[in-house]
Short mmCIF file of C-alpha atoms and ligand atoms in Angstrom, two decimals:
data_model
loop_
_atom_site.label_atom_id
_atom_site.label_comp_id
_atom_site.label_asym_id
_atom_site.label_seq_id
_atom_site.Cartn_x
_atom_site.Cartn_y
_atom_site.Cartn_z
CA UNK U 1 108.90 78.15 69.61
CA UNK U 2 107.08 81.31 68.51
CA UNK U 3 109.00 84.44 69.41
CA UNK U 4 106.52 87.27 68.91
CA UNK U 5 102.79 88.00 69.27
CA UNK U 6 100.30 90.86 69.27
CA UNK U 7 98.86 89.75 72.61
CA UNK U 8 100.14 87.17 75.12
CA UNK U 9 97.62 85.77 77.61
CA UNK U 10 99.18 84.02 80.62
CA UNK U 11 97.02 81.18 81.97
CA UNK U 12 94.44 78.97 80.27
CA UNK U 13 91.87 78.96 83.08
CA UNK U 14 88.42 80.37 82.45
CA UNK U 15 89.52 84.01 82.56
CA UNK U 16 92.57 83.65 80.31
CA UNK U 17 90.95 81.29 77.81
CA UNK U 18 87.80 83.43 77.51
CA UNK U 19 89.96 86.51 76.94
CA UNK U 20 92.03 84.73 74.29
CA UNK U 21 88.86 83.48 72.58
CA UNK U 22 87.23 86.91 72.41
CA UNK U 23 90.49 88.55 71.30
CA UNK U 24 90.80 86.06 68.46
CA UNK U 25 87.08 86.37 67.65
CA UNK U 26 87.41 90.15 67.48
CA UNK U 27 90.21 89.74 64.91
CA UNK U 28 93.36 90.12 67.00
CA UNK U 29 95.78 88.37 64.69
CA UNK U 30 98.53 86.84 66.71
CA UNK U 31 97.21 85.81 70.15
CA UNK U 32 99.28 83.40 72.24
CA UNK U 33 97.81 81.60 75.25
CA UNK U 34 100.64 80.40 77.49
CA UNK U 35 99.98 77.69 80.08
CA UNK U 36 102.51 76.18 82.44
CA UNK U 37 100.56 72.98 83.10
CA UNK U 38 98.02 71.07 80.97
CA UNK U 39 95.48 73.34 79.30
CA UNK U 40 92.60 74.38 81.60
CA UNK U 41 93.72 72.01 84.33
CA UNK U 42 93.97 74.05 87.55
CA UNK U 43 91.23 75.78 89.57
CA UNK U 44 88.62 76.27 86.81
CA UNK U 45 87.64 72.63 86.25
CA UNK U 46 87.31 72.08 90.02
CA UNK U 47 84.66 74.76 90.60
CA UNK U 48 81.00 74.19 91.40
CA UNK U 49 79.81 75.80 88.16
CA UNK U 50 76.99 77.75 89.81
CA UNK U 51 75.75 81.04 88.39
CA UNK U 52 74.22 83.57 90.74
CA UNK U 53 72.46 86.43 88.95
CA UNK U 54 71.50 88.67 91.87
CA UNK U 55 74.79 90.22 92.98
CA UNK U 56 75.71 92.93 95.43
CA UNK U 57 76.19 95.60 92.72
CA UNK U 58 74.37 96.53 89.52
CA UNK U 59 77.62 96.10 87.56
CA UNK U 60 78.12 92.51 88.73
CA UNK U 61 74.47 91.69 88.10
CA UNK U 62 74.71 93.08 84.55
CA UNK U 63 77.94 91.20 83.86
CA UNK U 64 76.51 87.93 85.15
CA UNK U 65 73.40 88.36 83.00
CA UNK U 66 75.66 88.86 80.00
CA UNK U 67 77.61 85.76 81.01
CA UNK U 68 74.39 83.74 81.27
CA UNK U 69 73.51 84.64 77.68
CA UNK U 70 76.98 83.57 76.60
CA UNK U 71 76.78 80.29 78.56
CA UNK U 72 73.40 79.46 77.04
CA UNK U 73 74.85 80.05 73.54
CA UNK U 74 78.29 78.62 74.34
CA UNK U 75 78.12 75.71 71.91
CA UNK U 76 76.71 77.88 69.12
CA UNK U 77 79.40 80.49 69.67
CA UNK U 78 82.46 78.30 70.32
CA UNK U 79 81.55 74.99 68.65
CA UNK U 80 82.43 73.29 71.97
CA UNK U 81 80.18 71.26 74.28
CA UNK U 82 78.78 72.74 77.49
CA UNK U 83 76.19 70.99 79.65
CA UNK U 84 74.08 73.44 81.62
CA UNK U 85 70.83 73.32 83.57
CA UNK U 86 68.52 76.25 84.14
CA UNK U 87 67.50 75.19 87.64
CA UNK U 88 66.89 78.49 89.42
CA UNK U 89 67.92 78.88 93.05
CA UNK U 90 66.70 79.49 96.59
CA UNK U 91 68.57 81.95 98.80
CA UNK U 92 67.74 81.12 102.40
CA UNK U 93 67.87 83.35 105.51
CA UNK U 94 67.84 81.74 108.96
CA UNK U 95 68.34 84.93 110.99
CA UNK U 96 66.06 87.95 111.25
CA UNK U 97 68.92 90.35 110.42
CA UNK U 98 69.33 88.69 107.00
CA UNK U 99 65.72 89.36 105.97
CA UNK U 100 66.64 92.97 105.05
CA UNK U 101 69.46 91.66 102.82
CA UNK U 102 67.00 89.40 100.99
CA UNK U 103 64.63 92.36 100.58
CA UNK U 104 67.42 94.49 99.08
CA UNK U 105 68.34 91.65 96.73
CA UNK U 106 64.69 91.35 95.68
CA UNK U 107 64.54 95.10 94.97
CA UNK U 108 67.73 95.04 92.90
CA UNK U 109 66.64 91.93 91.05
CA UNK U 110 63.24 93.41 90.17
CA UNK U 111 64.76 96.75 89.15
CA UNK U 112 67.17 94.95 86.80
CA UNK U 113 64.41 92.79 85.31
CA UNK U 114 65.33 89.46 86.91
CA UNK U 115 62.86 86.70 87.75
CA UNK U 116 62.93 87.01 91.56
CA UNK U 117 60.28 86.53 94.21
CA UNK U 118 59.93 85.97 97.91
CA UNK U 119 58.64 82.47 98.73
CA UNK U 120 57.58 80.98 102.06
CA UNK U 121 59.76 78.30 103.71
CA UNK U 122 57.01 75.74 102.89
CA UNK U 123 56.95 76.79 99.22
CA UNK U 124 60.75 76.56 99.13
CA UNK U 125 60.47 73.00 100.51
CA UNK U 126 57.92 72.18 97.80
CA UNK U 127 60.32 73.50 95.13
CA UNK U 128 63.26 71.55 96.54
CA UNK U 129 62.12 68.80 98.95
CA UNK U 130 65.70 68.35 100.23
CA UNK U 131 65.50 71.80 101.85
CA UNK U 132 63.64 71.53 105.16
CA UNK U 133 61.75 74.64 106.31
CA UNK U 134 62.83 74.22 109.95
CA UNK U 135 64.55 77.43 111.13
CA UNK U 136 64.09 79.25 107.82
CA UNK U 137 62.82 82.84 108.13
CA UNK U 138 62.94 84.13 104.51
CA UNK U 139 63.65 82.77 101.04
CA UNK U 140 64.30 84.45 97.70
CA UNK U 141 63.68 82.37 94.58
CA UNK U 142 65.82 83.41 91.60
CA UNK U 143 64.46 81.96 88.38
CA UNK U 144 67.41 83.08 86.24
CA UNK U 145 70.10 81.12 88.12
CA UNK U 146 71.69 78.10 86.50
CA UNK U 147 74.61 75.73 86.79
CA UNK U 148 76.93 74.10 84.27
CA UNK U 149 79.74 71.56 83.98
CA UNK U 150 82.81 73.48 85.21
CA UNK U 151 85.25 71.22 83.38
CA UNK U 152 83.98 72.33 79.97
CA UNK U 153 84.27 76.13 80.10
CA UNK U 154 87.99 76.95 80.15
CA UNK U 155 88.86 73.95 77.97
CA UNK U 156 86.11 74.90 75.50
CA UNK U 157 87.23 78.53 75.28
CA UNK U 158 90.88 77.48 74.86
CA UNK U 159 90.09 75.02 72.06
CA UNK U 160 87.77 77.52 70.38
CA UNK U 161 90.44 80.23 70.57
CA UNK U 162 92.71 78.03 68.43
CA UNK U 163 89.98 77.54 65.83
CA UNK U 164 89.90 81.35 65.58
CA UNK U 165 93.66 81.49 65.02
CA UNK U 166 95.14 81.78 68.53
CA UNK U 167 98.20 79.69 69.43
CA UNK U 168 98.22 77.54 72.55
CA UNK U 169 101.54 76.93 74.29
CA UNK U 170 101.07 74.31 77.01
CA UNK U 171 103.80 73.34 79.49
CA UNK U 172 105.43 76.72 79.07
CA UNK U 173 106.01 78.87 82.14
CA UNK U 174 106.16 82.66 82.03
CA UNK U 175 108.99 83.63 84.35
CA UNK U 176 108.99 87.41 83.91
CA UNK U 177 107.15 90.26 82.22
CA UNK U 178 109.53 92.30 80.08
CA UNK U 179 109.13 96.03 80.58
CA UNK U 180 111.06 98.82 78.88
CA UNK U 181 110.56 102.52 79.59
CA UNK U 182 107.24 101.90 81.33
CA UNK U 183 105.76 99.69 78.60
CA UNK U 184 105.44 95.94 78.21
CA UNK U 185 107.62 94.42 75.49
CA UNK U 186 106.88 90.73 76.05
CA UNK U 187 107.57 87.88 78.45
CA UNK U 188 110.39 85.55 79.34
CA UNK U 189 109.40 81.88 79.48
CA UNK U 190 111.29 78.74 80.43
CA UNK U 191 111.45 78.04 76.67
CA UNK U 192 112.68 81.47 75.61
CA UNK U 193 111.37 85.04 75.28
CA UNK U 194 108.26 86.08 73.35
CA UNK U 195 107.93 89.72 72.27
CA UNK U 196 104.52 91.41 72.42
CA UNK U 197 103.18 94.91 73.17
CA UNK U 198 100.28 93.56 75.25
CA UNK U 199 100.37 90.93 78.02
CA UNK U 200 97.38 89.75 80.06
CA UNK U 201 98.09 88.21 83.48
CA UNK U 202 95.31 85.64 83.98
CA UNK U 203 97.46 83.27 86.03
CA UNK U 204 94.79 82.57 88.67
CA UNK U 205 96.39 81.71 92.02
CA UNK U 206 99.77 82.63 90.51
CA UNK U 207 98.70 86.10 89.23
CA UNK U 208 100.59 87.90 91.92
CA UNK U 209 103.72 85.81 91.55
CA UNK U 210 103.81 86.47 87.80
CA UNK U 211 103.37 90.23 88.26
CA UNK U 212 105.70 90.54 91.23
CA UNK U 213 108.54 88.84 89.33
CA UNK U 214 108.65 92.14 87.42
CA UNK U 215 108.01 94.39 90.38
CA UNK U 216 104.26 94.94 89.82
CA UNK U 217 102.27 94.57 93.06
CA UNK U 218 98.67 93.40 93.02
CA UNK U 219 96.68 92.88 96.22
CA UNK U 220 94.94 89.52 96.00
CA UNK U 221 95.05 86.44 98.19
CA UNK U 222 95.06 82.84 96.88
CA UNK U 223 92.37 81.14 99.00
CA UNK U 224 91.34 77.50 99.28
CA UNK U 225 87.76 76.53 98.41
CA UNK U 226 86.56 72.92 98.43
CA UNK U 227 83.41 70.89 97.88
CA UNK U 228 81.91 67.42 98.18
CA UNK U 229 79.85 65.53 95.61
CA UNK U 230 77.54 62.95 97.14
CA UNK U 231 76.58 59.51 95.89
CA UNK U 232 73.33 59.45 93.91
CA UNK U 233 70.18 59.51 96.00
CA UNK U 234 66.53 58.99 95.04
CA UNK U 235 64.73 62.16 94.00
CA UNK U 236 67.83 64.31 93.38
CA UNK U 237 66.59 65.62 90.05
CA UNK U 238 68.92 67.81 87.95
CA UNK U 239 66.34 70.60 87.74
CA UNK U 240 65.86 71.08 91.51
CA UNK U 241 66.72 74.66 92.46
CA UNK U 242 70.16 75.22 93.97
CA UNK U 243 70.20 76.23 97.64
CA UNK U 244 72.33 78.90 99.34
CA UNK U 245 72.13 79.31 103.13
CA UNK U 246 73.22 82.84 103.83
CA UNK U 247 74.70 82.98 107.33
CA UNK U 248 76.35 79.55 107.11
CA UNK U 249 77.51 80.41 103.55
CA UNK U 250 76.75 76.83 102.48
CA UNK U 251 75.69 76.04 98.88
CA UNK U 252 74.22 72.93 97.29
CA UNK U 253 73.20 72.03 93.77
CA UNK U 254 72.16 68.84 91.97
CA UNK U 255 75.05 66.86 90.43
CA UNK U 256 74.94 63.48 88.68
CA UNK U 257 71.82 62.24 90.54
CA UNK U 258 73.23 63.39 93.87
CA UNK U 259 74.30 66.80 95.18
CA UNK U 260 77.41 68.93 95.08
CA UNK U 261 77.93 71.17 98.10
CA UNK U 262 80.50 73.45 99.69
CA UNK U 263 81.03 76.35 102.09
CA UNK U 264 82.73 79.73 102.46
CA UNK U 265 84.09 78.98 105.90
CA UNK U 266 84.92 81.43 108.69
CA UNK U 267 88.64 80.79 108.59
CA UNK U 268 89.77 79.93 105.05
CA UNK U 269 93.26 78.73 104.24
CA UNK U 270 95.39 81.27 102.36
CA UNK U 271 98.45 80.48 100.27
CA UNK U 272 101.71 82.10 99.30
CA UNK U 273 102.12 80.39 95.93
CA UNK U 274 105.89 81.04 95.80
CA UNK U 275 106.30 78.93 98.94
CA UNK U 276 104.70 75.91 97.23
CA UNK U 277 107.47 75.53 94.66
CA UNK U 278 107.62 75.61 90.86
CA UNK U 279 106.12 72.16 90.31
CA UNK U 280 103.06 72.60 92.51
CA UNK U 281 99.71 71.96 90.82
CA UNK U 282 96.25 72.37 92.31
CA UNK U 283 95.78 68.60 92.38
CA UNK U 284 98.66 68.44 94.91
CA UNK U 285 96.78 70.59 97.44
CA UNK U 286 95.86 68.80 100.68
CA UNK U 287 92.10 68.94 101.22
CA UNK U 288 90.40 69.22 104.60
CA UNK U 289 87.10 67.36 104.90
CA UNK U 290 86.64 68.44 108.57
CA UNK U 291 85.72 71.94 107.36
CA UNK U 292 82.86 70.61 105.26
CA UNK U 293 81.56 68.29 107.98
CA UNK U 294 81.54 71.17 110.48
CA UNK U 295 79.22 73.17 108.25
CA UNK U 296 77.09 70.13 107.38
CA UNK U 297 76.34 70.05 111.12
CA UNK U 298 75.60 73.77 111.14
CA UNK U 299 72.90 73.42 108.45
CA UNK U 300 71.65 69.99 109.55
CA UNK U 301 68.12 71.24 110.28
CA UNK U 302 67.76 72.67 106.76
CA UNK U 303 69.86 70.22 104.69
CA UNK U 304 69.97 66.94 106.67
CA UNK U 305 71.08 64.94 103.62
CA UNK U 306 74.53 66.55 103.75
CA UNK U 307 75.37 64.53 106.85
CA UNK U 308 73.65 61.33 105.79
CA UNK U 309 74.60 60.91 102.11
CA UNK U 310 77.96 59.24 101.39
CA UNK U 311 80.52 61.35 99.53
CA UNK U 312 81.89 60.13 96.21
CA UNK U 313 84.19 63.05 95.33
CA UNK U 314 86.08 65.67 97.35
CA UNK U 315 87.83 68.37 95.38
CA UNK U 316 89.14 71.88 95.80
CA UNK U 317 91.00 74.70 94.15
CA UNK U 318 92.65 78.05 94.82
CA UNK U 319 90.59 81.02 93.68
CA UNK U 320 91.82 84.54 94.55
CA UNK U 321 90.16 86.97 96.97
CA UNK U 322 90.48 90.75 96.97
CA UNK U 323 90.03 93.21 99.84
CA UNK U 324 86.86 94.77 98.41
CA UNK U 325 85.32 91.66 96.89
CA UNK U 326 85.58 92.99 93.32
CA UNK U 327 87.45 91.26 90.52
CA UNK U 328 90.67 92.74 89.16
CA UNK U 329 90.25 93.36 85.46
CA UNK U 330 91.92 95.94 83.22
CA UNK U 331 95.21 97.73 82.61
CA UNK U 332 97.86 97.90 85.34
CA UNK U 333 98.90 101.51 85.95
CA UNK U 334 102.50 100.35 86.52
CA UNK U 335 103.22 99.34 82.89
CA UNK U 336 101.57 100.25 79.58
CA UNK U 337 100.22 97.19 77.80
CA UNK U 338 100.00 95.05 80.96
CA UNK U 339 96.47 93.87 81.88
CA UNK U 340 95.02 91.76 84.67
CA UNK U 341 92.14 89.28 84.50
CA UNK U 342 92.06 87.90 88.02
CA UNK U 343 90.91 88.46 91.60
CA UNK U 344 88.00 86.16 90.87
CA UNK U 345 86.53 86.14 94.42
CA UNK U 346 85.31 82.56 93.87
CA UNK U 347 83.05 83.77 91.07
CA UNK U 348 85.38 83.88 88.09
CA UNK U 349 84.13 80.88 86.19
CA UNK U 350 80.51 81.89 85.79
CA UNK U 351 81.38 85.45 84.82
CA UNK U 352 84.34 84.54 82.57
CA UNK U 353 82.47 84.89 79.26
CA UNK U 354 81.44 88.46 80.10
CA UNK U 355 84.83 89.47 81.53
CA UNK U 356 86.77 87.85 78.67
CA UNK U 357 84.60 89.69 76.17
CA UNK U 358 84.96 93.02 78.00
CA UNK U 359 88.72 92.69 78.46
CA UNK U 360 89.23 91.78 74.79
CA UNK U 361 87.37 94.98 73.87
CA UNK U 362 89.46 96.96 76.37
CA UNK U 363 92.70 95.68 74.79
CA UNK U 364 91.58 96.22 71.20
CA UNK U 365 89.50 99.40 71.48
CA UNK U 366 91.39 101.08 74.29
CA UNK U 367 88.27 101.17 76.48
CA UNK U 368 85.88 98.60 77.93
CA UNK U 369 82.32 98.35 76.56
CA UNK U 370 80.93 99.38 79.98
CA UNK U 371 82.28 101.22 82.98
CA UNK U 372 84.48 98.68 84.77
CA UNK U 373 86.07 101.21 87.14
CA UNK U 374 85.16 99.19 90.27
CA UNK U 375 87.26 96.30 88.86
CA UNK U 376 90.19 98.36 87.64
CA UNK U 377 93.64 97.59 89.09
CA UNK U 378 94.09 101.38 89.29
CA UNK U 379 91.80 101.44 92.35
CA UNK U 380 94.69 100.16 94.45
CA UNK U 381 97.15 102.82 93.29
CA UNK U 382 96.70 105.02 96.36
CA UNK U 383 96.13 102.29 98.95
CA UNK U 384 98.72 100.11 100.57
CA UNK U 385 97.69 97.17 102.70
CA UNK U 386 99.93 95.10 104.87
CA UNK U 387 99.65 91.40 104.10
CA UNK U 388 97.76 90.97 107.38
CA UNK U 389 95.21 93.67 106.58
CA UNK U 390 94.73 92.27 103.10
CA UNK U 391 94.07 88.79 104.50
CA UNK U 392 91.66 90.13 107.10
CA UNK U 393 89.63 91.93 104.43
CA UNK U 394 89.78 88.94 102.10
CA UNK U 395 88.57 86.67 104.91
CA UNK U 396 85.59 88.97 105.54
CA UNK U 397 84.69 89.09 101.83
CA UNK U 398 84.95 85.31 101.54
CA UNK U 399 82.79 84.56 104.58
CA UNK U 400 80.15 87.12 103.53
CA UNK U 401 79.86 85.79 99.99
CA UNK U 402 76.06 85.62 100.26
CA UNK U 403 75.81 89.06 101.81
CA UNK U 404 74.76 87.91 105.30
CA UNK U 405 74.53 90.81 107.75
C1 FAD F 501 85.46 74.42 95.00
C2 FAD F 501 85.27 75.64 94.15
C3 FAD F 501 83.99 76.06 93.82
C4 FAD F 501 83.82 77.16 92.99
N1 FAD F 501 82.56 77.48 92.57
C5 FAD F 501 82.38 78.46 91.67
C6 FAD F 501 81.09 78.70 91.13
O1 FAD F 501 80.13 78.03 91.47
N2 FAD F 501 80.96 79.71 90.24
C7 FAD F 501 82.03 80.47 89.83
O2 FAD F 501 81.85 81.37 89.02
N3 FAD F 501 83.26 80.25 90.33
C8 FAD F 501 83.47 79.27 91.23
N4 FAD F 501 84.71 79.02 91.71
C9 FAD F 501 85.80 79.94 91.35
C10 FAD F 501 86.36 79.62 89.97
O3 FAD F 501 86.87 78.33 89.94
C11 FAD F 501 87.46 80.63 89.67
O4 FAD F 501 86.94 81.94 89.81
C12 FAD F 501 88.00 80.48 88.27
O5 FAD F 501 88.25 79.15 87.97
C13 FAD F 501 89.26 81.30 88.14
O6 FAD F 501 89.82 81.06 86.88
P1 FAD F 501 91.28 81.54 86.56
O7 FAD F 501 91.40 81.53 85.09
O8 FAD F 501 91.56 82.82 87.28
O9 FAD F 501 92.25 80.47 87.30
P2 FAD F 501 92.79 79.01 86.86
O10 FAD F 501 91.70 78.15 86.36
O11 FAD F 501 93.59 78.47 88.00
O12 FAD F 501 93.78 79.33 85.65
C14 FAD F 501 95.00 80.00 85.83
C15 FAD F 501 96.01 79.30 84.93
O13 FAD F 501 97.23 80.05 84.88
C16 FAD F 501 98.29 79.13 84.73
N5 FAD F 501 99.55 79.77 85.12
C17 FAD F 501 99.87 80.20 86.35
N6 FAD F 501 101.10 80.74 86.34
C18 FAD F 501 101.58 80.64 85.08
C19 FAD F 501 102.79 81.00 84.47
N7 FAD F 501 103.78 81.59 85.16
N8 FAD F 501 102.96 80.75 83.15
C20 FAD F 501 101.97 80.16 82.44
N9 FAD F 501 100.78 79.78 82.99
C21 FAD F 501 100.58 80.02 84.29
C22 FAD F 501 97.88 78.00 85.68
O14 FAD F 501 98.57 76.81 85.42
C23 FAD F 501 96.38 77.92 85.42
O15 FAD F 501 96.06 76.96 84.44
C24 FAD F 501 84.94 77.91 92.53
C25 FAD F 501 86.22 77.50 92.87
C26 FAD F 501 86.39 76.36 93.66
C27 FAD F 501 87.78 75.91 93.95
#
């Protein structure tokens, strides 16, 4: 067992593996990626793999654009496979109050040089014949949007990190962050301590548990998200634009000659990871198909195939929500050398190449390559939420993922 490192990254999901890869690529010599389960096996491979370029802030839009470049050059850069499809997307409003949101998105998209346009409900139906125009009042087409195979990203980054010299320690659990006189000195694991001056907490749903074991509080809420993949159906071409229905917060994209679809429901299930026990893995989580069927009914006029096409896969994971809907990336004020890469807000996979790259630069250069203040853990220093308030805010952020009014 190795006993020292320059940087320890906890968690080999998309955020941890991307950070480890860019650290190693930037020349950090002794990077250790510690993973308590199989490599890249928890929430990341269960995602939808959709990339949405028009985001609610300029910063997120710029980061996602950077991530898109990285995804398109993933194989070139990492030597690992990644299947992706540049399908574009259709963001659909069914209520008059959401038209203004679409107009704001169009303005931001145009200002930032994205391929966006307003299309009529009939044109949207022509672009994706599985979207019916009934009840649709406005549609934004985003040409830049894409999707990819979610199972390949974290695993690819983790493998590529080792080819650049990083060490992977699977089936090793970090039990505590070691802190002396306000600075990180390493971690304790179930296989012994590892000394290091820098530790990155990218433990996904367990981020909070890992930090809190050493008295560092971080306000994020592990939140269930699940999806269905349908059986193949005639005409479900891989290049059909993805569909997002704003007020219902339902998404759908092509997948293996059928469709993959899911929802950001009104009342998501939250988790206290400590209560689930040491051995819990995401695959053990009980899924709830009733949630998905409820929203299939809600969007039946626009996406009737969701109710009529048999399901061949039901899966879910536990991303983390924050109170303000921004990720949590950067140094923790509580301990020098301790960084977070978490608070993914159900959008951590698609943005992981850009965040991993930025965080690696932050660790090595002492500053991020762009202003990441809105994501900094320091923003919580002067705020204290009760668990109830935090969950209420997180619920609102989750349900309003597509910015519906
Ligand atoms: C159904 C669904 C659909 C989604 N769709 C999208 C989408 O379309 N686009 C998008 O961008 N995002 C999407 N997401 C969100 C995306 O999956 C997450 O943002 C992303 O996977 C988060 O990655 P992570 O690295 O934080 O977490 P994880 O992948 O869970 O990785 C964290 C790792 O840390 C390890 N770990 C935890 N504790 C310890 C410890 N003490 N010691 C060592 N290791 C530890 C865990 O075992 C785990 O492997 C979706 C999620 C779900 C569930």
